[in-house]
Amino acid sequence: DAGLAREVAFDATTGLSRLVDVWVSQAAARQRRGRAGRVQSGWCFRLYSTRTFNAMHKQQQPEMLRVPLQALIMQVMGLDPNTSVWTFLRSALTPPSREAVEQGMVTLHSVGAIEGGKKGDWISENSGNTKPTWRLSELGKHLAKLPVDVRLARMLIYGAVFGCVDPILTVAATMSARSPFNCPFDKREQANKA
């Protein structure tokens, strides 16, 4: 066990997700050890020190803190339009930061997925007495149904509306995939010849 895993990490300041190599948690390392003897007897060799193991987090960071919140925000708005998104999300066991929720709302507003509120006043401290000011737009209701990044979903919907789905599908697939210029270390000679 090398002790590393690739996971999606979200940076709220840039609004981008990226795939990064991170140390697994102690719980994940124990689970990996358990897999060595699950079907038949086996051994687990850890390629890191006890000091490194002790420095690992006890549990993996919750996904809500690692990924963009746009899809979750739209889902909350779609399921209960009378609840403030911030009120709902901050009641989670490990709530996202206020900045991450605001960044998600800014992105949703920029693509036209939400409407009704005052630009810049992204989070309402709704205690249930009044309806939230932000709500899903008609476009937002359609965007919420697509299991892709909200910007790509908007591009796909407009591609269908304007009758240019094939090129838009190509662009969306290219944007959502890893770089085609990365190649495995053992295949570099073949890539250089091509």
Short mmCIF file of the C-alpha atoms (twelve columns), coordinates in Angstrom:
data_MODEL
# 
_entry.id   MODEL 
# 
loop_
_atom_site.group_PDB 
_atom_site.id 
_atom_site.type_symbol 
_atom_site.label_atom_id 
_atom_site.label_alt_id 
_atom_site.label_comp_id 
_atom_site.label_asym_id 
_atom_site.label_seq_id 
_atom_site.Cartn_x 
_atom_site.Cartn_y 
_atom_site.Cartn_z 
_atom_site.pdbx_PDB_model_num 
ATOM 1   C CA . ASP A 1   0.000   0.000   0.000   1 
ATOM 2   C CA . ALA A 2   1.562   3.283   -1.114  1 
ATOM 3   C CA . GLY A 3   -0.822  5.228   1.100   1 
ATOM 4   C CA . LEU A 4   -1.852  7.632   -1.649  1 
ATOM 5   C CA . ALA A 5   -5.157  8.165   -3.413  1 
ATOM 6   C CA . ARG A 6   -6.460  10.578  -6.018  1 
ATOM 7   C CA . GLU A 7   -9.429  12.623  -4.978  1 
ATOM 8   C CA . VAL A 8   -11.265 15.665  -6.230  1 
ATOM 9   C CA . ALA A 9   -10.436 18.815  -4.311  1 
ATOM 10  C CA . PHE A 10  -12.309 22.097  -4.669  1 
ATOM 11  C CA . ASP A 11  -10.686 25.463  -4.139  1 
ATOM 12  C CA . ALA A 12  -13.399 27.951  -3.137  1 
ATOM 13  C CA . THR A 13  -11.237 30.963  -4.034  1 
ATOM 14  C CA . THR A 14  -10.730 29.920  -7.679  1 
ATOM 15  C CA . GLY A 15  -13.975 27.988  -8.120  1 
ATOM 16  C CA . LEU A 16  -12.181 25.071  -9.753  1 
ATOM 17  C CA . SER A 17  -12.008 21.371  -8.981  1 
ATOM 18  C CA . ARG A 18  -8.840  19.434  -9.501  1 
ATOM 19  C CA . LEU A 19  -7.664  15.887  -9.054  1 
ATOM 20  C CA . VAL A 20  -4.850  15.711  -6.517  1 
ATOM 21  C CA . ASP A 21  -2.772  12.957  -4.945  1 
ATOM 22  C CA . VAL A 22  -3.317  12.936  -1.190  1 
ATOM 23  C CA . TRP A 23  -2.435  10.698  1.714   1 
ATOM 24  C CA . VAL A 24  -5.291  8.399   2.623   1 
ATOM 25  C CA . SER A 25  -6.782  8.610   6.099   1 
ATOM 26  C CA . GLN A 26  -5.897  6.152   8.845   1 
ATOM 27  C CA . ALA A 27  -9.351  4.591   8.461   1 
ATOM 28  C CA . ALA A 28  -8.785  4.061   4.722   1 
ATOM 29  C CA . ALA A 29  -5.341  2.566   5.394   1 
ATOM 30  C CA . ARG A 30  -6.888  0.085   7.839   1 
ATOM 31  C CA . GLN A 31  -9.551  -0.798  5.282   1 
ATOM 32  C CA . ARG A 32  -6.883  -1.401  2.635   1 
ATOM 33  C CA . ARG A 33  -5.037  -3.664  5.086   1 
ATOM 34  C CA . GLY A 34  -8.258  -5.621  5.593   1 
ATOM 35  C CA . ARG A 35  -8.585  -6.266  1.869   1 
ATOM 36  C CA . ALA A 36  -5.314  -8.227  1.854   1 
ATOM 37  C CA . GLY A 37  -6.881  -11.159 3.712   1 
ATOM 38  C CA . ARG A 38  -10.490 -10.907 2.673   1 
ATOM 39  C CA . VAL A 39  -10.718 -13.706 0.089   1 
ATOM 40  C CA . GLN A 40  -7.666  -15.708 1.065   1 
ATOM 41  C CA . SER A 41  -4.784  -15.247 3.433   1 
ATOM 42  C CA . GLY A 42  -2.477  -12.428 2.421   1 
ATOM 43  C CA . TRP A 43  -0.069  -9.730  3.518   1 
ATOM 44  C CA . CYS A 44  -0.247  -5.967  3.466   1 
ATOM 45  C CA . PHE A 45  3.036   -4.116  3.009   1 
ATOM 46  C CA . ARG A 46  2.836   -0.414  3.735   1 
ATOM 47  C CA . LEU A 47  5.311   1.686   1.796   1 
ATOM 48  C CA . TYR A 48  5.354   4.465   4.374   1 
ATOM 49  C CA . SER A 49  6.588   4.836   7.930   1 
ATOM 50  C CA . THR A 50  4.666   4.604   11.180  1 
ATOM 51  C CA . ARG A 51  5.380   8.307   11.658  1 
ATOM 52  C CA . THR A 52  3.627   9.047   8.343   1 
ATOM 53  C CA . PHE A 53  0.699   6.835   9.369   1 
ATOM 54  C CA . ASN A 54  0.366   8.683   12.672  1 
ATOM 55  C CA . ALA A 55  0.413   12.032  10.830  1 
ATOM 56  C CA . MET A 56  -2.507  10.994  8.567   1 
ATOM 57  C CA . HIS A 57  -6.002  12.287  9.300   1 
ATOM 58  C CA . LYS A 58  -8.167  9.916   11.330  1 
ATOM 59  C CA . GLN A 59  -10.980 10.096  8.743   1 
ATOM 60  C CA . GLN A 60  -11.229 11.339  5.165   1 
ATOM 61  C CA . GLN A 61  -12.437 14.911  4.730   1 
ATOM 62  C CA . PRO A 62  -16.164 14.932  3.836   1 
ATOM 63  C CA . GLU A 63  -16.921 15.291  0.149   1 
ATOM 64  C CA . MET A 64  -19.058 18.379  0.814   1 
ATOM 65  C CA . LEU A 65  -15.871 20.200  1.783   1 
ATOM 66  C CA . ARG A 66  -13.920 19.013  -1.272  1 
ATOM 67  C CA . VAL A 67  -16.211 19.505  -4.274  1 
ATOM 68  C CA . PRO A 68  -18.093 22.392  -5.918  1 
ATOM 69  C CA . LEU A 69  -21.441 23.071  -4.281  1 
ATOM 70  C CA . GLN A 70  -23.420 24.244  -7.322  1 
ATOM 71  C CA . ALA A 71  -25.204 20.925  -7.857  1 
ATOM 72  C CA . LEU A 72  -25.987 20.586  -4.154  1 
ATOM 73  C CA . ILE A 73  -27.299 24.155  -3.960  1 
ATOM 74  C CA . MET A 74  -29.591 23.551  -6.938  1 
ATOM 75  C CA . GLN A 75  -30.791 20.286  -5.423  1 
ATOM 76  C CA . VAL A 76  -31.634 22.009  -2.114  1 
ATOM 77  C CA . MET A 77  -33.466 24.808  -3.942  1 
ATOM 78  C CA . GLY A 78  -35.375 22.289  -6.054  1 
ATOM 79  C CA . LEU A 79  -36.407 20.054  -3.158  1 
ATOM 80  C CA . ASP A 80  -37.504 22.788  -0.754  1 
ATOM 81  C CA . PRO A 81  -37.919 26.276  -2.252  1 
ATOM 82  C CA . ASN A 82  -39.001 27.638  1.152   1 
ATOM 83  C CA . THR A 83  -35.692 26.848  2.878   1 
ATOM 84  C CA . SER A 84  -32.625 29.035  2.704   1 
ATOM 85  C CA . VAL A 85  -29.687 27.155  1.195   1 
ATOM 86  C CA . TRP A 86  -27.320 28.507  3.849   1 
ATOM 87  C CA . THR A 87  -29.677 27.508  6.678   1 
ATOM 88  C CA . PHE A 88  -29.919 23.992  5.264   1 
ATOM 89  C CA . LEU A 89  -26.206 23.481  4.563   1 
ATOM 90  C CA . ARG A 90  -24.953 24.863  7.859   1 
ATOM 91  C CA . SER A 91  -27.026 22.232  9.683   1 
ATOM 92  C CA . ALA A 92  -24.846 19.473  8.178   1 
ATOM 93  C CA . LEU A 93  -22.452 17.566  10.446  1 
ATOM 94  C CA . THR A 94  -19.506 19.213  8.700   1 
ATOM 95  C CA . PRO A 95  -20.940 22.285  6.970   1 
ATOM 96  C CA . PRO A 96  -19.140 23.940  4.061   1 
ATOM 97  C CA . SER A 97  -17.608 27.356  4.548   1 
ATOM 98  C CA . ARG A 98  -19.683 30.447  3.921   1 
ATOM 99  C CA . GLU A 99  -17.213 31.409  1.176   1 
ATOM 100 C CA . ALA A 100 -17.757 28.091  -0.647  1 
ATOM 101 C CA . VAL A 101 -21.548 28.559  -0.584  1 
ATOM 102 C CA . GLU A 102 -21.208 32.158  -1.779  1 
ATOM 103 C CA . GLN A 103 -18.881 31.058  -4.602  1 
ATOM 104 C CA . GLY A 104 -21.440 28.456  -5.637  1 
ATOM 105 C CA . MET A 105 -24.209 31.054  -5.655  1 
ATOM 106 C CA . VAL A 106 -22.069 33.455  -7.709  1 
ATOM 107 C CA . THR A 107 -21.429 30.740  -10.295 1 
ATOM 108 C CA . LEU A 108 -25.115 29.786  -10.439 1 
ATOM 109 C CA . HIS A 109 -26.086 33.444  -10.903 1 
ATOM 110 C CA . SER A 110 -23.489 33.923  -13.643 1 
ATOM 111 C CA . VAL A 111 -24.947 31.057  -15.702 1 
ATOM 112 C CA . GLY A 112 -28.533 32.156  -15.079 1 
ATOM 113 C CA . ALA A 113 -29.519 29.200  -12.892 1 
ATOM 114 C CA . ILE A 114 -30.872 31.312  -10.006 1 
ATOM 115 C CA . GLU A 115 -32.926 34.479  -9.874  1 
ATOM 116 C CA . GLY A 116 -34.923 36.704  -7.576  1 
ATOM 117 C CA . GLY A 117 -32.328 37.939  -5.111  1 
ATOM 118 C CA . LYS A 118 -30.105 40.962  -4.896  1 
ATOM 119 C CA . LYS A 119 -26.731 40.452  -6.570  1 
ATOM 120 C CA . GLY A 120 -24.050 40.392  -3.893  1 
ATOM 121 C CA . ASP A 121 -26.479 39.315  -1.149  1 
ATOM 122 C CA . TRP A 122 -25.978 35.603  -1.727  1 
ATOM 123 C CA . ILE A 123 -26.773 34.158  1.673   1 
ATOM 124 C CA . SER A 124 -29.934 34.883  3.578   1 
ATOM 125 C CA . GLU A 125 -30.169 34.091  7.269   1 
ATOM 126 C CA . ASN A 126 -33.675 32.702  6.852   1 
ATOM 127 C CA . SER A 127 -35.122 31.364  10.065  1 
ATOM 128 C CA . GLY A 128 -38.242 30.052  8.376   1 
ATOM 129 C CA . ASN A 129 -40.336 33.215  8.765   1 
ATOM 130 C CA . THR A 130 -39.868 34.502  5.234   1 
ATOM 131 C CA . LYS A 131 -39.286 32.850  1.895   1 
ATOM 132 C CA . PRO A 132 -35.705 32.889  0.603   1 
ATOM 133 C CA . THR A 133 -35.044 35.538  -2.017  1 
ATOM 134 C CA . TRP A 134 -33.064 33.295  -4.372  1 
ATOM 135 C CA . ARG A 135 -34.830 30.576  -6.351  1 
ATOM 136 C CA . LEU A 136 -34.115 28.367  -9.343  1 
ATOM 137 C CA . SER A 137 -34.828 29.970  -12.699 1 
ATOM 138 C CA . GLU A 138 -36.473 27.947  -15.465 1 
ATOM 139 C CA . LEU A 139 -33.005 27.319  -16.898 1 
ATOM 140 C CA . GLY A 140 -31.797 26.303  -13.423 1 
ATOM 141 C CA . LYS A 141 -34.524 23.661  -13.147 1 
ATOM 142 C CA . HIS A 142 -33.196 22.053  -16.333 1 
ATOM 143 C CA . LEU A 143 -29.551 22.453  -15.297 1 
ATOM 144 C CA . ALA A 144 -30.290 20.681  -12.006 1 
ATOM 145 C CA . LYS A 145 -31.326 17.555  -13.910 1 
ATOM 146 C CA . LEU A 146 -28.001 17.131  -15.730 1 
ATOM 147 C CA . PRO A 147 -25.218 15.288  -13.862 1 
ATOM 148 C CA . VAL A 148 -22.394 17.533  -15.084 1 
ATOM 149 C CA . ASP A 149 -20.813 20.809  -14.014 1 
ATOM 150 C CA . VAL A 150 -23.369 23.615  -14.259 1 
ATOM 151 C CA . ARG A 151 -21.318 25.513  -16.870 1 
ATOM 152 C CA . LEU A 152 -21.091 22.435  -19.088 1 
ATOM 153 C CA . ALA A 153 -24.793 21.721  -18.565 1 
ATOM 154 C CA . ARG A 154 -25.680 25.225  -19.755 1 
ATOM 155 C CA . MET A 155 -23.462 24.772  -22.779 1 
ATOM 156 C CA . LEU A 156 -25.194 21.472  -23.615 1 
ATOM 157 C CA . ILE A 157 -28.682 22.952  -23.257 1 
ATOM 158 C CA . TYR A 158 -27.865 25.929  -25.473 1 
ATOM 159 C CA . GLY A 159 -26.211 23.575  -27.968 1 
ATOM 160 C CA . ALA A 160 -29.479 21.638  -28.200 1 
ATOM 161 C CA . VAL A 161 -31.531 24.849  -28.517 1 
ATOM 162 C CA . PHE A 162 -29.344 26.233  -31.325 1 
ATOM 163 C CA . GLY A 163 -29.006 22.891  -33.136 1 
ATOM 164 C CA . CYS A 164 -25.259 22.389  -32.718 1 
ATOM 165 C CA . VAL A 165 -25.180 19.473  -30.277 1 
ATOM 166 C CA . ASP A 166 -22.343 17.485  -31.897 1 
ATOM 167 C CA . PRO A 167 -19.609 20.145  -31.656 1 
ATOM 168 C CA . ILE A 168 -20.798 21.171  -28.179 1 
ATOM 169 C CA . LEU A 169 -20.658 17.541  -26.998 1 
ATOM 170 C CA . THR A 170 -17.069 17.371  -28.241 1 
ATOM 171 C CA . VAL A 171 -16.119 20.576  -26.436 1 
ATOM 172 C CA . ALA A 172 -17.896 19.500  -23.224 1 
ATOM 173 C CA . ALA A 173 -16.229 16.081  -23.273 1 
ATOM 174 C CA . THR A 174 -12.830 17.691  -23.824 1 
ATOM 175 C CA . MET A 175 -13.345 20.149  -20.981 1 
ATOM 176 C CA . SER A 176 -14.460 17.487  -18.520 1 
ATOM 177 C CA . ALA A 177 -11.631 15.028  -19.246 1 
ATOM 178 C CA . ARG A 178 -8.001  14.998  -18.260 1 
ATOM 179 C CA . SER A 179 -5.482  16.568  -20.591 1 
ATOM 180 C CA . PRO A 180 -4.844  14.414  -23.692 1 
ATOM 181 C CA . PHE A 181 -1.195  15.480  -23.574 1 
ATOM 182 C CA . ASN A 182 -0.408  13.527  -20.407 1 
ATOM 183 C CA . CYS A 183 1.016   10.104  -21.050 1 
ATOM 184 C CA . PRO A 184 2.265   7.283   -18.838 1 
ATOM 185 C CA . PHE A 185 5.980   7.296   -18.100 1 
ATOM 186 C CA . ASP A 186 6.572   3.976   -19.887 1 
ATOM 187 C CA . LYS A 187 4.838   5.227   -23.089 1 
ATOM 188 C CA . ARG A 188 6.749   8.507   -23.539 1 
ATOM 189 C CA . GLU A 189 8.963   7.246   -26.344 1 
ATOM 190 C CA . GLN A 190 5.918   6.213   -28.361 1 
ATOM 191 C CA . ALA A 191 4.296   9.593   -27.712 1 
ATOM 192 C CA . ASN A 192 7.445   11.473  -28.795 1 
ATOM 193 C CA . LYS A 193 7.617   9.463   -32.038 1 
ATOM 194 C CA . ALA A 194 3.996   10.316  -32.828 1 
# 
